[in-house]
Short mmCIF file of C-alpha atoms and ligand atoms in Angstrom, two decimals:
data_model
loop_
_atom_site.label_atom_id
_atom_site.label_comp_id
_atom_site.label_asym_id
_atom_site.label_seq_id
_atom_site.Cartn_x
_atom_site.Cartn_y
_atom_site.Cartn_z
CA MET E 205 -19.81 100.84 -112.82
CA ALA E 206 -17.45 99.83 -110.08
CA ILE E 207 -14.63 97.51 -111.04
CA LEU E 208 -14.10 94.71 -108.63
CA ILE E 209 -10.48 93.71 -108.21
CA VAL E 210 -9.96 90.38 -106.55
CA THR E 211 -6.46 89.93 -105.20
CA THR E 212 -5.44 86.48 -104.13
CA PRO E 213 -2.90 86.58 -101.33
CA ALA E 214 0.53 85.37 -102.40
CA PHE E 215 1.54 81.83 -101.50
CA ILE E 216 4.61 83.21 -99.75
CA ALA E 217 4.71 86.69 -98.25
CA LEU E 218 7.60 88.42 -96.51
CA ARG E 219 6.74 91.71 -94.83
CA ASN E 220 9.02 94.33 -93.30
CA LEU E 221 11.81 91.86 -92.67
CA ARG E 222 14.76 93.07 -90.70
CA LYS E 223 17.83 90.90 -90.23
CA HIS E 224 21.25 91.76 -88.88
CA TYR E 225 24.28 89.83 -87.69
CA THR E 226 26.53 90.92 -84.86
CA GLU E 227 30.27 90.47 -85.12
CA GLY E 228 32.17 91.70 -82.09
CA ASP E 229 30.74 95.15 -81.50
CA GLN E 230 29.84 95.59 -85.19
CA GLN E 231 26.26 95.32 -86.40
CA ARG E 232 25.85 94.22 -89.97
CA VAL E 233 22.36 94.89 -91.32
CA ILE E 234 21.54 92.46 -94.14
CA PHE E 235 17.90 93.47 -94.64
CA ALA E 236 16.51 96.68 -93.18
CA ASP E 237 12.92 96.43 -94.44
CA LEU E 238 12.37 93.71 -97.00
CA ASP E 239 9.07 92.83 -98.69
CA LEU E 240 8.58 89.96 -101.13
CA ASP E 241 5.68 87.95 -102.57
CA ILE E 242 6.11 84.61 -104.29
CA GLY E 243 3.29 82.83 -106.12
CA ARG E 244 2.40 79.17 -105.79
CA GLY E 245 4.43 77.00 -108.18
CA GLU E 246 6.75 79.81 -109.17
CA PHE E 247 10.40 79.17 -109.93
CA VAL E 248 12.33 82.17 -108.65
CA ALA E 249 16.02 82.65 -109.37
CA LEU E 250 17.93 84.66 -106.79
CA LEU E 251 21.01 86.53 -107.94
CA GLY E 252 23.37 88.82 -106.06
CA GLN E 253 27.01 89.31 -105.20
CA SER E 254 28.72 87.17 -102.62
CA GLY E 255 27.70 88.46 -99.19
CA SER E 256 24.52 90.14 -100.45
CA GLY E 257 22.34 87.95 -98.22
CA LYS E 258 21.09 85.22 -100.57
CA SER E 259 21.72 82.35 -98.15
CA THR E 260 20.36 84.46 -95.30
CA LEU E 261 17.12 84.92 -97.26
CA LEU E 262 16.84 81.17 -97.96
CA ASN E 263 17.45 80.40 -94.30
CA LEU E 264 14.63 82.79 -93.35
CA LEU E 265 12.29 81.30 -95.98
CA GLY E 266 13.09 77.79 -94.78
CA GLY E 267 12.58 78.55 -91.11
CA ILE E 268 16.20 77.77 -90.27
CA ASP E 269 16.68 81.31 -89.02
CA LEU E 270 14.35 84.03 -87.73
CA PRO E 271 14.28 87.73 -88.64
CA ASP E 272 14.78 90.42 -86.00
CA ALA E 273 11.44 91.87 -87.04
CA GLY E 274 8.78 91.40 -89.68
CA GLN E 275 6.61 88.53 -90.86
CA ILE E 276 7.12 85.43 -92.98
CA ARG E 277 4.00 83.62 -94.15
CA ILE E 278 3.99 80.45 -96.23
CA SER E 279 0.54 79.34 -97.35
CA ASP E 280 -1.58 79.79 -94.21
CA ARG E 281 1.30 79.41 -91.74
CA LEU E 282 2.87 82.42 -90.13
CA LEU E 283 6.42 81.11 -89.65
CA THR E 284 7.42 84.04 -87.48
CA ALA E 285 4.67 83.23 -84.98
CA LEU E 286 5.58 79.56 -84.50
CA SER E 287 7.52 78.19 -81.57
CA GLU E 288 10.94 76.68 -82.31
CA VAL E 289 9.51 73.16 -82.12
CA GLU E 290 6.62 74.05 -84.45
CA ARG E 291 9.02 75.73 -86.86
CA THR E 292 11.25 72.64 -86.96
CA ARG E 293 8.21 70.47 -87.63
CA PHE E 294 7.04 72.84 -90.36
CA ARG E 295 10.48 72.82 -91.98
CA ARG E 296 10.73 69.03 -91.99
CA ARG E 297 7.27 68.63 -93.44
CA HIS E 298 7.00 71.42 -95.98
CA ILE E 299 10.48 72.53 -97.03
CA GLY E 300 13.09 70.79 -99.16
CA PHE E 301 16.69 71.98 -99.26
CA VAL E 302 19.43 71.46 -101.83
CA PHE E 303 22.89 72.79 -101.04
CA GLN E 304 26.10 73.34 -102.96
CA PHE E 305 27.90 70.63 -100.98
CA PHE E 306 25.13 68.01 -101.14
CA ASN E 307 24.91 67.55 -97.31
CA LEU E 308 24.24 63.82 -97.49
CA ILE E 309 24.72 61.67 -94.41
CA PRO E 310 27.88 59.61 -95.00
CA THR E 311 26.95 56.74 -92.68
CA LEU E 312 23.60 56.14 -94.40
CA THR E 313 23.13 54.34 -97.72
CA VAL E 314 21.63 56.03 -100.76
CA ALA E 315 18.19 54.57 -99.98
CA GLU E 316 18.45 55.55 -96.30
CA ASN E 317 19.45 59.11 -97.19
CA LEU E 318 16.52 59.33 -99.58
CA LEU E 319 13.99 58.00 -97.08
CA LEU E 320 15.15 60.10 -94.14
CA PRO E 321 12.65 62.95 -94.72
CA LEU E 322 9.84 60.37 -94.81
CA GLU E 323 11.05 58.74 -91.58
CA LEU E 324 11.29 62.13 -89.85
CA ASN E 325 7.72 62.91 -90.86
CA GLY E 326 6.24 59.53 -90.00
CA LEU E 327 5.45 58.98 -93.69
CA ALA E 328 7.51 55.84 -94.26
CA ALA E 329 4.78 53.22 -94.65
CA PRO E 330 5.74 50.45 -97.13
CA ASP E 331 3.78 51.92 -100.06
CA GLN E 332 5.24 55.37 -99.41
CA ARG E 333 8.75 53.91 -99.33
CA GLU E 334 8.11 52.12 -102.61
CA ARG E 335 6.95 55.33 -104.29
CA ALA E 336 9.97 57.15 -102.87
CA LEU E 337 12.34 54.56 -104.27
CA GLU E 338 10.81 55.11 -107.72
CA LEU E 339 12.17 58.64 -107.44
CA LEU E 340 15.65 57.08 -107.23
CA ASP E 341 15.05 55.39 -110.59
CA GLN E 342 13.98 58.73 -111.97
CA VAL E 343 17.24 60.41 -110.98
CA GLY E 344 19.20 57.46 -112.38
CA LEU E 345 20.29 55.93 -109.08
CA GLY E 346 17.94 52.95 -108.96
CA ASP E 347 20.82 50.49 -108.94
CA ARG E 348 22.76 52.38 -106.24
CA ARG E 349 20.34 51.92 -103.34
CA ALA E 350 22.86 50.13 -101.14
CA SER E 351 25.85 52.35 -101.97
CA PHE E 352 27.21 54.94 -99.57
CA PRO E 353 27.39 58.59 -100.71
CA GLU E 354 31.21 58.64 -100.85
CA ARG E 355 31.03 56.03 -103.60
CA LEU E 356 29.01 58.40 -105.79
CA SER E 357 30.36 61.08 -108.12
CA GLY E 358 29.52 64.72 -107.39
CA GLY E 359 26.72 64.72 -109.96
CA GLU E 360 25.27 61.51 -108.54
CA GLN E 361 25.42 62.90 -105.01
CA GLN E 362 23.53 65.98 -106.12
CA ARG E 363 20.93 63.84 -107.94
CA LEU E 364 20.39 61.97 -104.67
CA ALA E 365 20.17 65.28 -102.82
CA LEU E 366 17.50 66.48 -105.29
CA ALA E 367 15.47 63.31 -104.80
CA ARG E 368 15.80 63.64 -101.03
CA ALA E 369 14.70 67.27 -101.11
CA LEU E 370 11.48 66.34 -102.94
CA VAL E 371 10.68 62.91 -101.49
CA HIS E 372 8.22 64.23 -98.88
CA GLY E 373 6.36 66.49 -101.36
CA PRO E 374 7.45 69.85 -99.91
CA TRP E 375 5.54 73.06 -100.59
CA LEU E 376 8.79 74.93 -101.11
CA LEU E 377 12.12 73.80 -102.54
CA LEU E 378 15.10 75.98 -101.62
CA ALA E 379 18.30 75.45 -103.61
CA ASP E 380 21.48 77.33 -102.67
CA GLU E 381 23.84 77.28 -105.67
CA PRO E 382 22.99 73.63 -106.42
CA THR E 383 25.34 73.45 -109.39
CA GLY E 384 28.11 75.53 -107.82
CA ASN E 385 30.33 72.57 -106.99
CA LEU E 386 29.91 70.69 -110.28
CA ASP E 387 31.59 70.99 -113.67
CA ALA E 388 29.58 72.83 -116.32
CA ALA E 389 28.22 69.76 -118.14
CA THR E 390 27.19 67.98 -114.92
CA GLY E 391 25.71 71.20 -113.59
CA GLU E 392 23.63 71.58 -116.74
CA ARG E 393 22.25 68.04 -116.34
CA ILE E 394 21.43 68.70 -112.68
CA LEU E 395 19.63 71.89 -113.65
CA GLU E 396 17.56 70.06 -116.29
CA LEU E 397 16.64 67.42 -113.74
CA LEU E 398 15.74 70.08 -111.19
CA LEU E 399 13.46 71.83 -113.69
CA THR E 400 11.76 68.55 -114.64
CA LEU E 401 11.23 67.55 -111.02
CA HIS E 402 10.00 71.04 -110.12
CA ARG E 403 7.36 70.95 -112.88
CA GLN E 404 6.29 67.45 -111.99
CA ALA E 405 6.05 68.07 -108.25
CA GLU E 406 4.29 71.43 -108.78
CA THR E 407 6.34 72.77 -105.93
CA THR E 408 7.44 76.36 -105.49
CA MET E 409 11.17 76.88 -105.88
CA VAL E 410 13.71 79.54 -104.98
CA MET E 411 17.17 78.90 -106.36
CA VAL E 412 20.33 80.89 -105.72
CA THR E 413 22.61 80.99 -108.73
CA HIS E 414 25.49 83.06 -110.08
CA SER E 415 24.57 82.29 -113.66
CA ARG E 416 22.39 84.69 -115.64
CA GLU E 417 21.93 81.85 -118.13
CA VAL E 418 20.50 79.61 -115.43
CA ALA E 419 18.40 82.46 -114.07
CA ALA E 420 16.95 83.01 -117.54
CA ARG E 421 15.18 79.65 -117.20
CA ALA E 422 13.23 80.88 -114.16
CA ASP E 423 9.76 82.48 -114.07
CA ARG E 424 11.21 85.43 -112.17
CA ILE E 425 14.67 86.78 -111.46
CA LEU E 426 15.34 88.62 -108.23
CA MET E 427 18.56 90.50 -107.65
CA LEU E 428 19.67 91.16 -104.08
CA ASP E 429 21.65 94.35 -103.84
CA ASN E 430 22.39 96.40 -100.72
CA GLY E 431 19.56 94.79 -98.77
CA ARG E 432 17.02 95.50 -101.51
CA ILE E 433 15.36 93.23 -104.04
CA ARG E 434 15.18 94.25 -107.67
CA GLU E 435 13.13 92.35 -110.21
CA LEU E 436 14.94 91.66 -113.50
CA ASN E 437 13.47 90.43 -116.77
CA PRO E 438 13.97 86.70 -117.36
N1 ADP H 13 26.01 83.64 -88.83
C1 ADP H 13 26.58 84.78 -89.27
N2 ADP H 13 27.19 85.62 -88.40
C2 ADP H 13 27.73 86.78 -88.83
N3 ADP H 13 27.71 87.20 -90.11
C3 ADP H 13 27.10 86.41 -91.01
C4 ADP H 13 26.50 85.15 -90.64
N4 ADP H 13 25.98 84.58 -91.75
C5 ADP H 13 26.24 85.44 -92.76
N5 ADP H 13 26.91 86.52 -92.33
C6 ADP H 13 27.30 87.68 -93.16
O1 ADP H 13 26.15 88.22 -93.72
C7 ADP H 13 26.37 88.61 -95.07
C8 ADP H 13 25.40 87.86 -95.98
O2 ADP H 13 25.73 86.48 -95.95
P1 ADP H 13 25.06 85.40 -96.89
O3 ADP H 13 23.59 85.45 -96.70
O4 ADP H 13 25.72 84.11 -96.63
O5 ADP H 13 25.42 85.98 -98.35
P2 ADP H 13 25.40 85.26 -99.77
O6 ADP H 13 24.75 83.93 -99.61
O7 ADP H 13 24.66 86.19 -100.66
O8 ADP H 13 26.84 85.14 -100.18
C9 ADP H 13 27.82 88.30 -95.34
O9 ADP H 13 28.56 89.48 -95.16
C10 ADP H 13 28.19 87.27 -94.32
O10 ADP H 13 29.55 87.35 -93.97
MG1 MG H 14 25.39 82.01 -99.95
#
């Protein structure tokens, strides 16, 4: 009897990625031929030494940067085949970013920072704004709506950044060392919040971290080393 094997295509697929940077007359190859599949809803931790290409990989996944060659597909969208305008639209609509240094807009209030992704996507109808503001309560900033980011502590700024990254219901959340600029206790609370929000939003998440302890909380651990990806046991 023949055995039928049904393979569902991965939610995210990277194929034969090549990426280099040029510095002066030096070429620095970051990825020569990279393949990677990520399943829907997975939480992937990305480890690797400084300079191994972790941020480069996130920028490729998020459509901020393009590879020299190869394909990046997210769901049914082939990112590498989109025009720049289409890629920007895709990124705004379907990707959420969290960075080490929060990247909040200093001239906007907490509520305005939070709602920005909705505004940019034309999703800021009154009921959508109300639901978004509930997310502020959830990250413990409900009473800080009118504050400016500089009035918030580092942990509070990162909680706002988490809420902002998820407010538009992205398919993919990309976090680049999100606890790297926080003390250990605050970082731990941010991580817990991130895990709760990730489960609740059922979003897919790739997080860069230096901590094996943090990585152990992920579904999968990937180690970038010399342009190659190794899978480690969580
Ligand atoms: N825009 C750029 N131009 C030239 N070199 C770059 C650029 N961005 C990153 N690099 C280099 O590429 C390598 C990988 O960088 P990066 O992805 O930021 O590593 P990681 O996030 O793992 O520390 C590093 O050697 C870095 O200096
Ligand atoms: Mg980096």
